[in-house]
CSV table of N, CA, C and O in Angstrom, one decimal:
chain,number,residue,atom,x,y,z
A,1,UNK,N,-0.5,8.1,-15.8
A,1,UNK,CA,-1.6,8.9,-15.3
A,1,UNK,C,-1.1,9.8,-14.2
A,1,UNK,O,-0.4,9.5,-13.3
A,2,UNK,N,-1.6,11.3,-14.4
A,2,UNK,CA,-1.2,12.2,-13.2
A,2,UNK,C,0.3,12.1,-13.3
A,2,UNK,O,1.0,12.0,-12.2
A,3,UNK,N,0.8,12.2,-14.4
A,3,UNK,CA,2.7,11.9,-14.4
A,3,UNK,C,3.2,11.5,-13.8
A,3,UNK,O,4.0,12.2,-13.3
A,4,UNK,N,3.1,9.8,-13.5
A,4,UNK,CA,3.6,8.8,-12.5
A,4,UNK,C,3.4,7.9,-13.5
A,4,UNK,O,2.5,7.8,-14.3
A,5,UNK,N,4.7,7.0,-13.2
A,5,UNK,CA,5.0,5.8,-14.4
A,5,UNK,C,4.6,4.4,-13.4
A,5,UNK,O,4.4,4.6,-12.2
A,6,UNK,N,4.6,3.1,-13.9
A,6,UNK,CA,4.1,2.2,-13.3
A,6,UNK,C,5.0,2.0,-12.0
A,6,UNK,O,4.4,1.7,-10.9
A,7,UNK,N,6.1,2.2,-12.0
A,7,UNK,CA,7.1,2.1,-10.5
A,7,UNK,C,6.7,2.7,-9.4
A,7,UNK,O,6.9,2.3,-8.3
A,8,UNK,N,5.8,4.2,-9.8
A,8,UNK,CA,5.3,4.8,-8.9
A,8,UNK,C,4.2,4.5,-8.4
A,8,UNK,O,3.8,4.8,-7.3
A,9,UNK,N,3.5,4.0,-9.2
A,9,UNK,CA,1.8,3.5,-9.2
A,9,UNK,C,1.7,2.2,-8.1
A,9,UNK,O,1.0,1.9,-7.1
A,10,UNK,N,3.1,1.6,-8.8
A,10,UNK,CA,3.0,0.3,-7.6
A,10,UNK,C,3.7,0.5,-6.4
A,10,UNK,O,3.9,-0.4,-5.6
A,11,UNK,N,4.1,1.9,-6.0
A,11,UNK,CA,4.5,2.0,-4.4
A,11,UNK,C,3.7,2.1,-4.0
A,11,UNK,O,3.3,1.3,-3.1
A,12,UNK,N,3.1,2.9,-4.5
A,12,UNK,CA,1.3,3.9,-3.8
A,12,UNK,C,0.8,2.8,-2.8
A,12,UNK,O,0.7,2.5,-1.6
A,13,UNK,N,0.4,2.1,-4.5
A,13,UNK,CA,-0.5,0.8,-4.3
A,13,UNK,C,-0.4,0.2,-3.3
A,13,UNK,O,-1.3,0.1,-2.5
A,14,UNK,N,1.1,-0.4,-3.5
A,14,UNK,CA,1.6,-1.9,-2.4
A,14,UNK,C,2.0,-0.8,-1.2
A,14,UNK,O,1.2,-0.6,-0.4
A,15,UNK,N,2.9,-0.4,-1.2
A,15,UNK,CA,3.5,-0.2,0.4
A,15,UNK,C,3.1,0.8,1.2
A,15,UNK,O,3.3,1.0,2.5
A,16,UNK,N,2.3,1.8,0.0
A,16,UNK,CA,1.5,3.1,1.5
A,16,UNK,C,0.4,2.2,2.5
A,16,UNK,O,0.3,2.5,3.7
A,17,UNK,N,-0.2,1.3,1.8
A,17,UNK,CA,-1.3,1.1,2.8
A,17,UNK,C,-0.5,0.0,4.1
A,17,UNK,O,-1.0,0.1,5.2
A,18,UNK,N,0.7,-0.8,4.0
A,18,UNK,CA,1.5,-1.3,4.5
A,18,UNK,C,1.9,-0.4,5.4
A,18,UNK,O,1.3,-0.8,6.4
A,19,UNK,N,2.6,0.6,5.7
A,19,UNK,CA,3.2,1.8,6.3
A,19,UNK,C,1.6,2.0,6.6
A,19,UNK,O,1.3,0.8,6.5
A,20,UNK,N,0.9,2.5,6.7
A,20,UNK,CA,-0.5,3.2,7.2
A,20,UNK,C,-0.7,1.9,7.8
A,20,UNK,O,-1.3,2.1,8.8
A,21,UNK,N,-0.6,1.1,7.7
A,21,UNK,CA,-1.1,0.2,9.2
A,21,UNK,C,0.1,-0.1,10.1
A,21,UNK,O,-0.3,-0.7,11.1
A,22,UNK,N,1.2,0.1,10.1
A,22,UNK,CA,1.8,0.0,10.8
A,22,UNK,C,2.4,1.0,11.5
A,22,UNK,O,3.3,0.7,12.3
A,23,UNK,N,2.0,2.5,11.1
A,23,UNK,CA,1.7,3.8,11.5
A,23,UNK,C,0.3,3.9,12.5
A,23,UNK,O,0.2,4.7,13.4
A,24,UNK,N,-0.6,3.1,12.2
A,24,UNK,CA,-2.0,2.9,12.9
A,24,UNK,C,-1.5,2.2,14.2
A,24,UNK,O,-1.7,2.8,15.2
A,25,UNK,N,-0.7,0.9,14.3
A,25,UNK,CA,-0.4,0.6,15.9
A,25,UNK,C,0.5,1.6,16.5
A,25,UNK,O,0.1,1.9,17.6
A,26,UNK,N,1.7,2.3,16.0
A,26,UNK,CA,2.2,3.3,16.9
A,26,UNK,C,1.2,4.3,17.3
A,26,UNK,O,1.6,5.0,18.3
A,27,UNK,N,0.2,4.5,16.8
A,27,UNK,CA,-0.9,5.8,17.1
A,27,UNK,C,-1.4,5.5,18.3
A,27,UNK,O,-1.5,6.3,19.2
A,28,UNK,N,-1.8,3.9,18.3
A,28,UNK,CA,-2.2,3.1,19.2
A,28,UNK,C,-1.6,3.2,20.5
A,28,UNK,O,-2.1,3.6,21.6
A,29,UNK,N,-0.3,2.7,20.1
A,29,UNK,CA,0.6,2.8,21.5
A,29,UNK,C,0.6,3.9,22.1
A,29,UNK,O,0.3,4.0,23.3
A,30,UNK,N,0.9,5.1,21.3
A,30,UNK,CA,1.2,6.5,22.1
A,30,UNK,C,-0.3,7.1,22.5
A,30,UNK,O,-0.4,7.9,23.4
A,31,UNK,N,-1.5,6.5,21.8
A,31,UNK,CA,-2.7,6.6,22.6
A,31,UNK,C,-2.9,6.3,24.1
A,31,UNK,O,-3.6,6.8,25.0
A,32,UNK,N,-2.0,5.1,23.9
A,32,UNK,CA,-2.7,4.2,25.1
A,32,UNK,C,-1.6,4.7,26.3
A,32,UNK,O,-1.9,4.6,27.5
A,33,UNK,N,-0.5,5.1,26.0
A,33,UNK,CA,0.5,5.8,27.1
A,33,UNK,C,0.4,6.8,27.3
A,33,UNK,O,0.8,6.9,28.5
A,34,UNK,N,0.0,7.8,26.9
A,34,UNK,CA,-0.4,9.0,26.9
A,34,UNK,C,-1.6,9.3,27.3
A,34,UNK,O,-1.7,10.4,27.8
A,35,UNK,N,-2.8,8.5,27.2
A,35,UNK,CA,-4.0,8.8,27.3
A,35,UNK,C,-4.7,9.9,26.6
A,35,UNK,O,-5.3,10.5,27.4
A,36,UNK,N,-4.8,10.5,25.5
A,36,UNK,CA,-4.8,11.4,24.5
A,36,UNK,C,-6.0,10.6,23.2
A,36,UNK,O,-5.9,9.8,22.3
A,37,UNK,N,-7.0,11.5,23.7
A,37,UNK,CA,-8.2,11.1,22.7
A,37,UNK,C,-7.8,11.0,21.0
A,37,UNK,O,-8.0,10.1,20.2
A,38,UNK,N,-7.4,12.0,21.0
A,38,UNK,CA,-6.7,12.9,19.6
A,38,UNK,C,-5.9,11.6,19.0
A,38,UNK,O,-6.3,11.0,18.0
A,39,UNK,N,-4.8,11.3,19.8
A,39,UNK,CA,-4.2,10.3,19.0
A,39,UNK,C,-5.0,8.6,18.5
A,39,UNK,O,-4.8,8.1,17.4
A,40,UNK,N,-5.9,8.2,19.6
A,40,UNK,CA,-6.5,7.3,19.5
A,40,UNK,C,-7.1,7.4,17.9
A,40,UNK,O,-6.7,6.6,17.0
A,41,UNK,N,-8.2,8.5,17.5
A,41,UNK,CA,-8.6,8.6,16.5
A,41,UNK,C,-7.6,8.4,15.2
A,41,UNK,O,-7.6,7.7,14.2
A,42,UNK,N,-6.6,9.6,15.8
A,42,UNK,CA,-5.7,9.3,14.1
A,42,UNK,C,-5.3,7.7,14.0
A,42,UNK,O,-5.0,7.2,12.9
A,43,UNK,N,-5.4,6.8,15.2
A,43,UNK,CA,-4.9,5.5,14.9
A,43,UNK,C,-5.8,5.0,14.2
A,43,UNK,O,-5.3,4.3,13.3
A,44,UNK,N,-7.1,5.0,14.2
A,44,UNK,CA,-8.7,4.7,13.9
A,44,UNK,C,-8.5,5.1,12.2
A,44,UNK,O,-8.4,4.3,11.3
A,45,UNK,N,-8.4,6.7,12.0
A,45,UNK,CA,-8.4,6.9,10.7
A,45,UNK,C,-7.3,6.4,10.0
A,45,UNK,O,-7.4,6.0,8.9
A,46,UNK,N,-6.1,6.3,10.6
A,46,UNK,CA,-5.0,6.0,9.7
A,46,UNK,C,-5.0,3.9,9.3
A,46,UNK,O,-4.6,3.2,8.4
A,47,UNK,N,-5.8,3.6,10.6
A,47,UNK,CA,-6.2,2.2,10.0
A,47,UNK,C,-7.1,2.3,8.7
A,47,UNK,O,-6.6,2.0,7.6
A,48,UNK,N,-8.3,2.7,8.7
A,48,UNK,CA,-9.2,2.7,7.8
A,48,UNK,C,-8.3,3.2,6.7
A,48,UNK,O,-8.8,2.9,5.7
A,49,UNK,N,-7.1,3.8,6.6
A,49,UNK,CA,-6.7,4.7,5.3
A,49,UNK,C,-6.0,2.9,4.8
A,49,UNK,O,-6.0,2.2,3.8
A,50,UNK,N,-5.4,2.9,5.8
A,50,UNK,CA,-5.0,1.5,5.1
A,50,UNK,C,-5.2,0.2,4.7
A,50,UNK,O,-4.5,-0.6,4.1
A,51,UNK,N,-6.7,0.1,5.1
A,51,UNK,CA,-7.1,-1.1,4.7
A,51,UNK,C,-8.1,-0.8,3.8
A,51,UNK,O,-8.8,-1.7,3.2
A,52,UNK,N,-8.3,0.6,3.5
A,52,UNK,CA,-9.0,0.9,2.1
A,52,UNK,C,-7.7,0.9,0.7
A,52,UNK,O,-7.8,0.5,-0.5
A,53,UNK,N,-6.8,1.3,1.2
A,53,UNK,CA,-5.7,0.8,0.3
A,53,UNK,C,-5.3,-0.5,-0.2
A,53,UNK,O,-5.0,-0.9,-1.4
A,54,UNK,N,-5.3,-1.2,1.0
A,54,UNK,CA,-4.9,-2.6,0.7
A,54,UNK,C,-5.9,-3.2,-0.4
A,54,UNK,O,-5.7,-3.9,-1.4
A,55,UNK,N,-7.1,-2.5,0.1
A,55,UNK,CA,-8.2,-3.2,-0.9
A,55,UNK,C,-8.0,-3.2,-2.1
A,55,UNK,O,-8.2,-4.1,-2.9
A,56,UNK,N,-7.6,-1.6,-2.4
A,56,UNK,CA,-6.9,-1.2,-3.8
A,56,UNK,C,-6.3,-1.3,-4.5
A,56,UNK,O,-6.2,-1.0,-5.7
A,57,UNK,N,-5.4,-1.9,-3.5
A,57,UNK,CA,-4.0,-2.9,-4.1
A,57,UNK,C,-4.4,-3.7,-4.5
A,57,UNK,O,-4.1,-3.9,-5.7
A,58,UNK,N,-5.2,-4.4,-4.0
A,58,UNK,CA,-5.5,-6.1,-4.3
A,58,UNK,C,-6.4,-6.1,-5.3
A,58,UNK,O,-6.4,-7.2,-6.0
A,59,UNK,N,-7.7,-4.6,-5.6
A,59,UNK,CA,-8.3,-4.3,-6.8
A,59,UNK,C,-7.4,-4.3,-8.3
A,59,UNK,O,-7.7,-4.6,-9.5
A,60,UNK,N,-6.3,-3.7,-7.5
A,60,UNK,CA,-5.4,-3.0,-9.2
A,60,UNK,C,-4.7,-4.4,-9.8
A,60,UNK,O,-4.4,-4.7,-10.9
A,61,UNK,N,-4.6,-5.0,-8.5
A,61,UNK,CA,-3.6,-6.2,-9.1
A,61,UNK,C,-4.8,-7.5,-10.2
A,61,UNK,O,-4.8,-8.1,-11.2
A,62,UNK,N,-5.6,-7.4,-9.0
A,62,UNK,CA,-6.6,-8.5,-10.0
A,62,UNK,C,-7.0,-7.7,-11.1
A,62,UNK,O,-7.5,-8.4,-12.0
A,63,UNK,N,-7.0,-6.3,-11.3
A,63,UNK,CA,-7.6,-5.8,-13.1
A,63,UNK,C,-6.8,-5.7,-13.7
A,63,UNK,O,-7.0,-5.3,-14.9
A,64,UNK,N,-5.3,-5.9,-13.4
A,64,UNK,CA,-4.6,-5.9,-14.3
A,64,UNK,C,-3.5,-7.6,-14.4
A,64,UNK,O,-2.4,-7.6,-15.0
A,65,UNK,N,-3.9,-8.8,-13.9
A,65,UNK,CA,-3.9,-10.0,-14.1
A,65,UNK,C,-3.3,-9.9,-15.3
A,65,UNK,O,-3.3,-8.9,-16.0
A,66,UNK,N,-2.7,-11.0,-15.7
A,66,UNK,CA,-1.8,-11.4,-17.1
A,66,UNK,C,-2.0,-12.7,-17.1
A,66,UNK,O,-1.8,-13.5,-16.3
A,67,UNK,N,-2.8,-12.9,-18.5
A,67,UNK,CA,-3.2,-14.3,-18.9
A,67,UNK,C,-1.8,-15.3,-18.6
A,67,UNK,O,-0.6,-15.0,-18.8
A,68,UNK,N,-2.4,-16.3,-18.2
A,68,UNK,CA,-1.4,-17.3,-18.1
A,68,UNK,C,-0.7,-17.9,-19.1
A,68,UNK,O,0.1,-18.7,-18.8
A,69,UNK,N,-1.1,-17.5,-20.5
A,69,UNK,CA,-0.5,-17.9,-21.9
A,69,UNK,C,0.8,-17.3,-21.6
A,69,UNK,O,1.8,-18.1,-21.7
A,70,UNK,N,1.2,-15.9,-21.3
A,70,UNK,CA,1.8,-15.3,-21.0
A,70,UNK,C,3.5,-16.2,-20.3
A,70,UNK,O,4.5,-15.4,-20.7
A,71,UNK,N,3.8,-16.8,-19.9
A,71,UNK,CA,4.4,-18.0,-19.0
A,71,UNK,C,6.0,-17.5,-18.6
A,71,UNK,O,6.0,-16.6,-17.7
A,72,UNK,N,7.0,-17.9,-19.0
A,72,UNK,CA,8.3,-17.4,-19.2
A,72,UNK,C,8.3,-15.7,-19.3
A,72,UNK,O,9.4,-15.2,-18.8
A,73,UNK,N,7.5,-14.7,-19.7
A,73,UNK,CA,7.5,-13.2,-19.8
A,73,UNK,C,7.2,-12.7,-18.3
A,73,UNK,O,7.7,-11.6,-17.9
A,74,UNK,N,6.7,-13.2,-17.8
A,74,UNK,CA,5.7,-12.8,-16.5
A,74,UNK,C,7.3,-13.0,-15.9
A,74,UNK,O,7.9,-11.9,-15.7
A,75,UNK,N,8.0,-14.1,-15.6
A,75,UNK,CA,9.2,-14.1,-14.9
A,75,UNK,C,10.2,-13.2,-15.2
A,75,UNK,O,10.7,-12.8,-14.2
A,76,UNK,N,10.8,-12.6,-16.5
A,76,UNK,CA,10.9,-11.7,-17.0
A,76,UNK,C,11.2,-10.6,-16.1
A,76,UNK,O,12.2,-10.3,-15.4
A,77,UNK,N,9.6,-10.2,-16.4
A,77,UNK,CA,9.1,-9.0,-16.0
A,77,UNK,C,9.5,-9.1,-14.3
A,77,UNK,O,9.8,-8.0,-13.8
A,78,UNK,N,9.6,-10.6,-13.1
A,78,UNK,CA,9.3,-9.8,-11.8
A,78,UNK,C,11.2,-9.7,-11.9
A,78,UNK,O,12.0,-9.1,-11.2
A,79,UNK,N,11.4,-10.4,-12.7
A,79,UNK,CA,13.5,-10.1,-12.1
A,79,UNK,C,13.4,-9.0,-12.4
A,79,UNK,O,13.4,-8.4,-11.3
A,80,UNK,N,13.3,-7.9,-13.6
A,80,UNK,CA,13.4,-6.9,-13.7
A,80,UNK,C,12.9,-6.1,-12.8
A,80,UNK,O,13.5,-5.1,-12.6
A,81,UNK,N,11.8,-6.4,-12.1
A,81,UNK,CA,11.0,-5.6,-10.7
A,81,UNK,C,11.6,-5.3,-9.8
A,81,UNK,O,11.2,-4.3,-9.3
A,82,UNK,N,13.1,-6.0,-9.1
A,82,UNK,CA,13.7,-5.7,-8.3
A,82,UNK,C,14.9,-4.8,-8.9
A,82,UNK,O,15.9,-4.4,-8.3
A,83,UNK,N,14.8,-4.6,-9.8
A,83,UNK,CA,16.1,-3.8,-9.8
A,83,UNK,C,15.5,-2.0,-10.5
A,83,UNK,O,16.1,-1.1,-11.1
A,84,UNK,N,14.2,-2.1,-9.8
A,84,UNK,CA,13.5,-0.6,-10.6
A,84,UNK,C,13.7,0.2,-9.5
A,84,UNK,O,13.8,-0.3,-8.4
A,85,UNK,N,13.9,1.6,-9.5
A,85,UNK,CA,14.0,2.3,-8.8
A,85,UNK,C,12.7,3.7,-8.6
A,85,UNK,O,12.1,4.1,-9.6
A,86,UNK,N,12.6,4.3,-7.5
A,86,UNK,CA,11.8,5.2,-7.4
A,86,UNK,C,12.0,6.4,-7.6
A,86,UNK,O,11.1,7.2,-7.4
């Protein structure tokens, strides 16, 4: 979809919202040292970006579940997961 293969689907997914919350406490920090309204907020929006993500993560993974008949294939599939590249 949108010419991205599943390797790319599952960065999005899993690790932007990951990075966006942990982009959200540095916003924080330099909020709070600086005293700068401006940054406070992007820490505010870039939290919300990420935990509307996470959600989506955790949406995509449960609609796309693999029946447990499935057994030995599933293992398979995550060795080969580490060795995919972006």
């Amino acid at each position: 979809m949108f010419g991205y293969d599943a390797a790319h689907w599952h960065a999005v997914l899993n690790d932007l919202p990951a990075a966006l919350l942990f982009v959200a406490v540095l916003f924080d920090v330099a909020a709070a040292l600086t005293k700068r309204e401006s940054l406070m907020w992007a820490g505010i929006w870039t939290l919300w970006a990420g935990v509307i993500g996470g959600w989506a993560a955790v949406v995509a993974v449960n609609s796309r579940r693999a029946p447990s008949s499935t057994g030995e294939a599933i293992h398979e599939i995550m060795e080969k997961h580490g060795t995919w590249r972006c």
